[in-house]
Short mmCIF file of C-alpha atoms and ligand atoms in Angstrom, two decimals:
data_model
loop_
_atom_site.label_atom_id
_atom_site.label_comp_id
_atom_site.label_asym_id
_atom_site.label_seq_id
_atom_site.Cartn_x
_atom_site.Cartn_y
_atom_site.Cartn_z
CA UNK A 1 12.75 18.32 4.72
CA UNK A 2 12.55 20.57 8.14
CA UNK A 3 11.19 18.63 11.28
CA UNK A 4 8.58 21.23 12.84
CA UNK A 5 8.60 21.07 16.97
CA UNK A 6 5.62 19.87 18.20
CA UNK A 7 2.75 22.36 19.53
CA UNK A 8 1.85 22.66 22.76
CA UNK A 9 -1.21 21.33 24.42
CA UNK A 10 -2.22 24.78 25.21
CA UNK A 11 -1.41 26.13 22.05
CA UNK A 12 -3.38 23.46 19.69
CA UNK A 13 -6.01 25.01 17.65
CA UNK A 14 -9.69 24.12 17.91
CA UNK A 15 -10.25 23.71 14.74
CA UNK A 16 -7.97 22.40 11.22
CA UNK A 17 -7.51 21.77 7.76
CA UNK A 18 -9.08 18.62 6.60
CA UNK A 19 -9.95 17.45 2.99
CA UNK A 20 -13.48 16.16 2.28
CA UNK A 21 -14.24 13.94 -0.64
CA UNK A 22 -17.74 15.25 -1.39
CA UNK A 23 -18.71 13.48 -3.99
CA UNK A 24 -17.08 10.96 -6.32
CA UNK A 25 -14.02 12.73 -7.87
CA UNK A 26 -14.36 15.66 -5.75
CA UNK A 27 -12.35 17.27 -3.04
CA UNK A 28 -12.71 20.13 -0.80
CA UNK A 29 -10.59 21.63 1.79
CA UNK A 30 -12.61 22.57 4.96
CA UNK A 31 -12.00 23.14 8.00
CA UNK A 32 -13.57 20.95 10.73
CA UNK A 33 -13.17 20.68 14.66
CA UNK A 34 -9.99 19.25 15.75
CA UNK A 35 -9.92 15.87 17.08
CA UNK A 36 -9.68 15.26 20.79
CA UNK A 37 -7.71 11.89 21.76
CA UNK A 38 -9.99 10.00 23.72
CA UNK A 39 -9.45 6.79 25.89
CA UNK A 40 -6.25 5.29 24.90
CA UNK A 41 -5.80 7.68 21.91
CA UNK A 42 -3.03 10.27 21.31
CA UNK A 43 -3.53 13.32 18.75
CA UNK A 44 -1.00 13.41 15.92
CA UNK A 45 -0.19 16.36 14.13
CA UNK A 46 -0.75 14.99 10.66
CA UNK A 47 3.01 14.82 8.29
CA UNK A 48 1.41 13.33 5.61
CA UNK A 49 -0.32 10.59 4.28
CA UNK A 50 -0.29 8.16 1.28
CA UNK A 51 -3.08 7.41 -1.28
CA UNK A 52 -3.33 3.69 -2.02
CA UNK A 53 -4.55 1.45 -4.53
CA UNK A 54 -7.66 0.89 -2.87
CA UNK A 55 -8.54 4.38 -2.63
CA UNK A 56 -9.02 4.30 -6.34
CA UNK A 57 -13.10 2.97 -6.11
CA UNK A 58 -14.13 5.49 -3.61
CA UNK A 59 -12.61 8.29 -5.59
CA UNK A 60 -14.33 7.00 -9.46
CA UNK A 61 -17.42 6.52 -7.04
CA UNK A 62 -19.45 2.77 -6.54
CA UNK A 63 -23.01 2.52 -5.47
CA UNK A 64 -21.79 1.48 -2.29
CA UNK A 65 -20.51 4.47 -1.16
CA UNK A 66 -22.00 7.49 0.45
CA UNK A 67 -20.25 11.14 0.35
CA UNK A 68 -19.43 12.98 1.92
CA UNK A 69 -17.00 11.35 3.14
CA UNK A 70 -16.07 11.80 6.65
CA UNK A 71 -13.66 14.87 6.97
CA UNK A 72 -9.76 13.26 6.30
CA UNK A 73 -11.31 9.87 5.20
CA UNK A 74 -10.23 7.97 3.31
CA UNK A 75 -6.77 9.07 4.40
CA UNK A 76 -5.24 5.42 6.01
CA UNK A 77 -1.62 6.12 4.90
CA UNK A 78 -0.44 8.64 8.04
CA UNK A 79 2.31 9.44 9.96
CA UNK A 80 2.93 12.74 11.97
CA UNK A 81 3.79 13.82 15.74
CA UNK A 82 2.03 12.64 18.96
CA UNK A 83 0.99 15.92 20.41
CA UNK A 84 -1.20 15.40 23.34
CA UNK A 85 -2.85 12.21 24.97
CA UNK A 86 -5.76 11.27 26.16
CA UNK A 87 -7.17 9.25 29.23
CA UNK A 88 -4.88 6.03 29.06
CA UNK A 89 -2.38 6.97 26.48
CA UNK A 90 -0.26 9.41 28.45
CA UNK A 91 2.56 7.68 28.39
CA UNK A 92 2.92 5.80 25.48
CA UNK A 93 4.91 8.06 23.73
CA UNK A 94 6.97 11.37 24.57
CA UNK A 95 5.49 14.43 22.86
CA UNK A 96 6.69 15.70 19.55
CA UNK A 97 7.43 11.48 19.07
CA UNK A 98 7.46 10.61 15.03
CA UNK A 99 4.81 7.62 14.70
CA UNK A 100 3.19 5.98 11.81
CA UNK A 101 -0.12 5.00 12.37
CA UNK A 102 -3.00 2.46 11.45
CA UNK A 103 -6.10 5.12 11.31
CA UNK A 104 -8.73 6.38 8.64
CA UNK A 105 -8.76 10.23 8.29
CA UNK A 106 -5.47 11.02 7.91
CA UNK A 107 -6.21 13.59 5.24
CA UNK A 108 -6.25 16.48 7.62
CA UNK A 109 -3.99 18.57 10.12
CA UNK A 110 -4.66 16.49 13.56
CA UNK A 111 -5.82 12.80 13.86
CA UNK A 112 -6.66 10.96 16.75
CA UNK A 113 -5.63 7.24 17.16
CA UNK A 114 -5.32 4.48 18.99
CA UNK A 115 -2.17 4.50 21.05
CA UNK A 116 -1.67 0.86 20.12
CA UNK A 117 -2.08 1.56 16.32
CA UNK A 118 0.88 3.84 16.56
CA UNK A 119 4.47 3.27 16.22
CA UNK A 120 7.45 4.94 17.12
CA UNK A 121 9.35 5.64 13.93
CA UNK A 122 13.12 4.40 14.37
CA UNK A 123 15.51 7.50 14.76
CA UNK A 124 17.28 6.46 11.91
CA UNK A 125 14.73 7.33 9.54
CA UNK A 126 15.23 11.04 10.08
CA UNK A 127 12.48 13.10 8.69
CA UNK A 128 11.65 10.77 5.62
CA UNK A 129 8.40 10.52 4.92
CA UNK A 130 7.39 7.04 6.40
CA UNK A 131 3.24 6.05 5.44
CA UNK A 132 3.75 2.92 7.78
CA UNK A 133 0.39 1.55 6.80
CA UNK A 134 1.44 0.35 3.00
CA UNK A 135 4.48 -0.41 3.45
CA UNK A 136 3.34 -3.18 6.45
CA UNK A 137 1.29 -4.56 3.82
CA UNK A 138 3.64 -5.31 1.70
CA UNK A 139 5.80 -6.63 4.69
CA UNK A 140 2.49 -9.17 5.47
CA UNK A 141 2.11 -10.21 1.91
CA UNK A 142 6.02 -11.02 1.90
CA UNK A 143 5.62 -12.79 4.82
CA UNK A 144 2.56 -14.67 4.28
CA UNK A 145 4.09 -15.66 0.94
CA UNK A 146 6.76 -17.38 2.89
CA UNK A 147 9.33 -16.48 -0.06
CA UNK A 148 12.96 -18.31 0.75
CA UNK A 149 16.21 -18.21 -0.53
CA UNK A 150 16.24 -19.90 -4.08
CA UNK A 151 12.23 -19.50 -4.58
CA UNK A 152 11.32 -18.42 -8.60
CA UNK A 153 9.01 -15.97 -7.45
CA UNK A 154 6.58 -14.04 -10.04
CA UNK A 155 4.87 -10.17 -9.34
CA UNK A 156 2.07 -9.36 -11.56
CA UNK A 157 1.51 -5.99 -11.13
CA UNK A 158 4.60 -3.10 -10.02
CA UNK A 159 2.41 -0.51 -8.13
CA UNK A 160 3.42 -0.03 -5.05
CA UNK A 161 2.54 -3.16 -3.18
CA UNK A 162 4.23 -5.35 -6.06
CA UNK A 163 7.56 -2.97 -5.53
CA UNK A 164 7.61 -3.56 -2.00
CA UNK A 165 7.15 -7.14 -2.16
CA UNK A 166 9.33 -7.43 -5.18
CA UNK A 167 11.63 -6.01 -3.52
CA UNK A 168 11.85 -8.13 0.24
CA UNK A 169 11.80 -11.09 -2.12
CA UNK A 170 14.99 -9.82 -4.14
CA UNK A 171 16.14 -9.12 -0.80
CA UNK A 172 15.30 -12.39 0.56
CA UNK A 173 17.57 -13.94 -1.94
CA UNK A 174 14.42 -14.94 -4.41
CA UNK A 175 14.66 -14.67 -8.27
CA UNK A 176 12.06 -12.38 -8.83
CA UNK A 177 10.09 -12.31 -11.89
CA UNK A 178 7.98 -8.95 -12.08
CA UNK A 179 5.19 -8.35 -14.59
CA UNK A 180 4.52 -4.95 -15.22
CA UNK A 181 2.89 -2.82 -18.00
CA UNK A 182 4.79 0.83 -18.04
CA UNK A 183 8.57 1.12 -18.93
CA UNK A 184 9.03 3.34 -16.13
CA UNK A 185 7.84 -0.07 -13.61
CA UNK A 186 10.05 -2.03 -15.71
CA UNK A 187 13.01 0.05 -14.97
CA UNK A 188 12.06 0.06 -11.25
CA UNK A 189 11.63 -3.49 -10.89
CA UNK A 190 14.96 -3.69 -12.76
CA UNK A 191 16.65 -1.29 -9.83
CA UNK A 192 14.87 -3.46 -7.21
CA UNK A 193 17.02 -6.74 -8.07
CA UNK A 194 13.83 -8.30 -9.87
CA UNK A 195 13.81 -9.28 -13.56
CA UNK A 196 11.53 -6.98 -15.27
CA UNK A 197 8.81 -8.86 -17.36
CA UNK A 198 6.76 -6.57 -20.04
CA UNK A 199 3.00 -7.17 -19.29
CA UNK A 200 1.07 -8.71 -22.81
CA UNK A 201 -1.36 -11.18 -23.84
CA UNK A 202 -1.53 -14.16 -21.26
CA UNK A 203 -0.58 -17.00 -22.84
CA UNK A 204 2.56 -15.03 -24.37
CA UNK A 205 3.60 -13.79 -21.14
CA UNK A 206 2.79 -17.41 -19.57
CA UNK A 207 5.28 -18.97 -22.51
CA UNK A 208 8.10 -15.88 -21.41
CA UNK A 209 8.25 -16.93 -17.71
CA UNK A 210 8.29 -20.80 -19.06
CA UNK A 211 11.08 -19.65 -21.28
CA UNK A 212 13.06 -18.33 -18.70
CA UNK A 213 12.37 -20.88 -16.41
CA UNK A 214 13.24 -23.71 -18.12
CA UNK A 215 9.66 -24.88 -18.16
CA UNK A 216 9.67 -25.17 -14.35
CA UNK A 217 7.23 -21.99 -14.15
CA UNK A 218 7.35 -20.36 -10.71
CA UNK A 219 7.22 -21.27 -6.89
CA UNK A 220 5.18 -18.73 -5.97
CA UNK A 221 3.06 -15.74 -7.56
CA UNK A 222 1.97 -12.89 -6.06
CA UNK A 223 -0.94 -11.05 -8.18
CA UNK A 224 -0.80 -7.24 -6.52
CA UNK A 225 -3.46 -5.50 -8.96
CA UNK A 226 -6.97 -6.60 -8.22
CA UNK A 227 -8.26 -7.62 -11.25
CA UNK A 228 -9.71 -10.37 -13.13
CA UNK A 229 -6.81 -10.56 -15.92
CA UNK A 230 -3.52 -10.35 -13.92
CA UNK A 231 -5.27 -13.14 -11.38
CA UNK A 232 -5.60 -15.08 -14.07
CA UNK A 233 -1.89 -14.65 -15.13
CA UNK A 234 -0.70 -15.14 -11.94
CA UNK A 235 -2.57 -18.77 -11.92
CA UNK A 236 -1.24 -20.03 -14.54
CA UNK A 237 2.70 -18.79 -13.64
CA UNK A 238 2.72 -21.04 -10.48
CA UNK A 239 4.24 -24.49 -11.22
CA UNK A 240 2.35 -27.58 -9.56
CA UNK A 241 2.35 -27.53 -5.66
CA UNK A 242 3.61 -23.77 -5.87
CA UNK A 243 1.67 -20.90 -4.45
CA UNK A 244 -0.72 -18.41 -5.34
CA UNK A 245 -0.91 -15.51 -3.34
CA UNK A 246 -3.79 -12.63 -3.72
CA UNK A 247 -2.56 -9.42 -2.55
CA UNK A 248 -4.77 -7.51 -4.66
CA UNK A 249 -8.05 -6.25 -3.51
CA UNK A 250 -11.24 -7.28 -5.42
CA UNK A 251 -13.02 -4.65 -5.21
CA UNK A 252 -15.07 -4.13 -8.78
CA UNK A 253 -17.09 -7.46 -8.64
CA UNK A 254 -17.26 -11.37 -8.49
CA UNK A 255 -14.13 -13.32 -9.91
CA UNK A 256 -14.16 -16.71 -11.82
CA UNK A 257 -11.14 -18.98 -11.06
CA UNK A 258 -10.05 -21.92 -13.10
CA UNK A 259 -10.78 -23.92 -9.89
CA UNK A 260 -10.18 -27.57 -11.98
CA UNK A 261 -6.32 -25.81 -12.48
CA UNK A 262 -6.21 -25.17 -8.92
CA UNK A 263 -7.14 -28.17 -7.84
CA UNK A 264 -5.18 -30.53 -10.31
CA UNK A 265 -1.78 -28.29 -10.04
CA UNK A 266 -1.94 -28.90 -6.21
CA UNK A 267 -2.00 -25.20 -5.40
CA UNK A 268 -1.68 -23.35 -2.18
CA UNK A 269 -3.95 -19.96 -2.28
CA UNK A 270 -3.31 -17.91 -0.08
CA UNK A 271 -4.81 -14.47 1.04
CA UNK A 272 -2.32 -11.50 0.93
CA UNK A 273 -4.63 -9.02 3.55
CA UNK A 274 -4.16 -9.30 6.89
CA UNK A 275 -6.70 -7.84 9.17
CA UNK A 276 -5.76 -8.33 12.69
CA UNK A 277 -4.00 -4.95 13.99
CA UNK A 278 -1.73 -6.48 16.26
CA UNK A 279 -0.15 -8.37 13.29
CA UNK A 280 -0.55 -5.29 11.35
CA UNK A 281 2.14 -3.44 13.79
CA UNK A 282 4.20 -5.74 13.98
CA UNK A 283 4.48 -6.17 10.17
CA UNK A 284 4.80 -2.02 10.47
CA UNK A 285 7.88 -2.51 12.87
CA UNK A 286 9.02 -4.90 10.41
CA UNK A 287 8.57 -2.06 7.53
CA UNK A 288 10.39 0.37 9.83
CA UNK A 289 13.29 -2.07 10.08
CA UNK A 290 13.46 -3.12 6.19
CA UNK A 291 13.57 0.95 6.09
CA UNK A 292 15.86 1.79 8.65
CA UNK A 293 18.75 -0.58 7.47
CA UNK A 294 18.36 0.25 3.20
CA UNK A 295 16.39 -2.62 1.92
CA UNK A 296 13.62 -0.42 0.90
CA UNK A 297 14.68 3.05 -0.71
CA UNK A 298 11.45 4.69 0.36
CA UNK A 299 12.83 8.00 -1.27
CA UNK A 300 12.55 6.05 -4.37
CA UNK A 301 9.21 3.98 -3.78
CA UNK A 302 7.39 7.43 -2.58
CA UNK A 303 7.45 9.58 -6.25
CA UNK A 304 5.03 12.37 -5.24
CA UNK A 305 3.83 14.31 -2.41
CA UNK A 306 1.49 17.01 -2.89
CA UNK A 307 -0.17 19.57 -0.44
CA UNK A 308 -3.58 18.74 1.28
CA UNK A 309 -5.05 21.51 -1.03
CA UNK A 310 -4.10 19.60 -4.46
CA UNK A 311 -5.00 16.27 -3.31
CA UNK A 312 -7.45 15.90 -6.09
CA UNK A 313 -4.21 16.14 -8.24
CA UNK A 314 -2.98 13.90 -6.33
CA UNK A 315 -6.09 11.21 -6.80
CA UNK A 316 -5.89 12.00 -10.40
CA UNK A 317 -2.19 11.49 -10.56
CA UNK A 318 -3.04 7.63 -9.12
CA UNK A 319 -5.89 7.13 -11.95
CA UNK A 320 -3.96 8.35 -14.53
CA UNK A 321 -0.38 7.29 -13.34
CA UNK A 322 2.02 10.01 -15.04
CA UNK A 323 5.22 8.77 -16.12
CA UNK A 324 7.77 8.34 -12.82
CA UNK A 325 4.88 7.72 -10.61
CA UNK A 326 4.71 4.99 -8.12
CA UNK A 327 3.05 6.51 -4.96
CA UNK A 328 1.64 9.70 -4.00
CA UNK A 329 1.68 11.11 -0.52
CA UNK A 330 -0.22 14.22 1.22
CA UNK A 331 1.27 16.92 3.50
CA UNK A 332 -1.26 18.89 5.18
N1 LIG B 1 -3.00 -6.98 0.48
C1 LIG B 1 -2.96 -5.78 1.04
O1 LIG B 1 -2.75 -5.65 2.23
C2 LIG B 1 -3.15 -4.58 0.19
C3 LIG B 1 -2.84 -3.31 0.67
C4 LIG B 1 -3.01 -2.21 -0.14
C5 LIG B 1 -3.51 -2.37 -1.42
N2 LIG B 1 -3.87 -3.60 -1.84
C6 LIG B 1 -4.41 -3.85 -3.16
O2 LIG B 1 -3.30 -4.24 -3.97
C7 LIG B 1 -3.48 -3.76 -5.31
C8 LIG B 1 -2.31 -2.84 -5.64
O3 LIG B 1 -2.31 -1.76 -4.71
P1 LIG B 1 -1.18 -0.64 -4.80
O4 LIG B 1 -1.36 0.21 -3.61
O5 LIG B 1 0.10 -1.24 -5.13
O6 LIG B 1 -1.72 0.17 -6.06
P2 LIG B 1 -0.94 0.97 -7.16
O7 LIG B 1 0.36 1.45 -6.66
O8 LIG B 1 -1.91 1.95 -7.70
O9 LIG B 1 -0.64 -0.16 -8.27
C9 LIG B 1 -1.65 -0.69 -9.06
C10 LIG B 1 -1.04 -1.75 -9.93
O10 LIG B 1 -2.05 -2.31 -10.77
C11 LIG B 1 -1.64 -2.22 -12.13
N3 LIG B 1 -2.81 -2.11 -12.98
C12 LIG B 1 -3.83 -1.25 -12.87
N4 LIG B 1 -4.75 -1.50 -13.82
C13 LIG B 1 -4.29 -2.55 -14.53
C14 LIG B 1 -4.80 -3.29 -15.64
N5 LIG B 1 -5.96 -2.97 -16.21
N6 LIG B 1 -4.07 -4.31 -16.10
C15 LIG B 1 -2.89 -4.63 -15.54
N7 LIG B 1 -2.35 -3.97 -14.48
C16 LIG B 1 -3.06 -2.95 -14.00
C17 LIG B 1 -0.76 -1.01 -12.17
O11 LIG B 1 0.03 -1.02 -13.32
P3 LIG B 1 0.67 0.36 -13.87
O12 LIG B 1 1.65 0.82 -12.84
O13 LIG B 1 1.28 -0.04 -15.15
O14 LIG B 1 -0.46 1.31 -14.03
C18 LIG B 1 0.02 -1.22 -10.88
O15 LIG B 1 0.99 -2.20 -11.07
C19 LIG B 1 -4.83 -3.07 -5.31
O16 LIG B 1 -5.82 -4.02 -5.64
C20 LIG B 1 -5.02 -2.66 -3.87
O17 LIG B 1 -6.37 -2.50 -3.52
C21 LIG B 1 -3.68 -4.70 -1.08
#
């Protein structure tokens, strides 16, 4: 991949490529005013951006939502080059600086965020594509799953969040037991150091992990799909006084829980999304670092990228999850 030098302030066009969801399923690529940085912003020249998970409901359309979208949303994945600053900002970072960045229109040419939602990406990642945002995630499930050395540690669910956190857990000296349903996420969570467990019925996939584990079931397990089924899985693989932990968004409606289980197994719950942005960075500087010295293979967790004009493609390619993918990124 070829690093482009920065623009010049002078040189910056006043207007750019941005991709607007206008209604549920349905892209178009418009062009829209460039963003000015305001007060404690800086204006990135857009590299590229992930799709998550959560994008999924906005794009198959909820009665919640109301398109168009904003021009770029729901683009949260971004990383690029500072190249100007506004009132505040002007020396938070040199220009033509690589940052990944916590923002929400990323889906575009130019953003403008918060100079404090920005970080510096480590030299040593060279030009690889680097969507900060998801990969912090992970980091803050990881850590709020306070996974040690010697924990039995179940995944239910290898998208990319359950990779990621699959993986720091592997990493963290954990036996990890990952639940996923296509071969291709088996063989992943294989090559991530976890022990790949083939998604089925629940009881039958509750009696594998007791197999395996003697009986003793797990210490902790992470649910990273955000529905009612693998929740339910993931109850019932944590052994008494172990922990739950939700990473996946519930999005699609209420949830039951077995709350008598919970209660008489002595569980710990705990709540895998972090929302505080200052915890969210450092988590991201945490990602950077995991990066930066080869515990995650990015090059293998990011599968796709596609340009800002087949993003649809790419949307669809996240619904419909082709063979080999994991995560999808766009380049404007
Ligand atoms: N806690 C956080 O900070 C955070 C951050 C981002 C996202 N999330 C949430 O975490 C979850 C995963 O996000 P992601 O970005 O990793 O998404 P992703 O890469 O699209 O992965 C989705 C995962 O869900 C599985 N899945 C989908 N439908 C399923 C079903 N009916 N039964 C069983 N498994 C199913 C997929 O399995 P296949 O691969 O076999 O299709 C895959 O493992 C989502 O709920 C998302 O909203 C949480």
């Amino acid at each position: 991949m070829t690093v482009s030098s920065a623009p010049s302030r002078a040189t910056l066009p006043a207007r750019m490529r941005a991709a607007v969801m206008t209604a549920p399923g349905r892209f178009e690529v418009r062009e829209a005013p460039r963003p000015a940085p305001g007060q404690g912003q800086v204006l990135v020249a857009v590299d590229g951006s992930g799709i998550c998970g959560s994008n999924l409901p906005v794009f198959e359309g909820r009665p919640w939502f109301a398109y168009p979208l904003a021009p770029g949303a729901p683009g949260h994945e971004g990383w690029g080059r500072v190249v100007a600053a506004g009132p505040g900002a002007e020396g938070a970072f040199t220009a033509g600086a690589r940052v990944a960045f916590l923002s929400g229109a990323a889906f575009a040419e130019y953003e403008a965020v918060d100079a404090a939602a920005a970080l510096a990406v480590p030299a040593a990642l060279g030009d690889l594509p680097f969507p900060g945002e998801p990969v912090a995630c992970g980091v803050n499930v990881f850590r709020r799953a306070r996974i040690v050395r010697g924990d039995v540690v179940a995944v239910v669910g290898i998208g990319f969040i359950g990779a990621v956190v699959a993986r720091l857990a592997a990493a963290a000296g954990a036996r990890v037991l990952a639940v996923g349903r296509r071969p291709f996420a088996l063989d992943l969570a294989g090559a991530l150091g976890a022990e790949p467990v083939p998604w089925g019925e629940r009881g039958a996939v509750v009696e594998e992990i007791r197999r395996r584990t003697g009986g003793a079931l797990c210490d902790v397990a992470v649910e990273a799909v955000g529905l009612q089924a693998p929740l339910d899985l993931a109850s019932d693989l944590v052994r008494e006084s172990g922990r739950l932990v939700v990473a996946g968004f519930h999005q699609d409606g209420l949830r039951t829980v077995d709350l008598c289980a919970w209660n008489w197994k002595g569980l710990d719950v705990v709540n895998g999304h972090e929302r505080r942005r200052e915890v969210m960075m450092d988590a991201m500087r945490g990602a950077a670092e995991a990066v930066a010295d080869g515990t995650l293979d990015l090059a293998r967790l990011v599968t796709h990228a596609f340009p800002l004009e087949a993003i649809g493609e790419a949307f669809a390619a996240l619904r419909d999850r082709p063979d080999g993918f994991l995560k999808g990124v766009v380049r404007p």
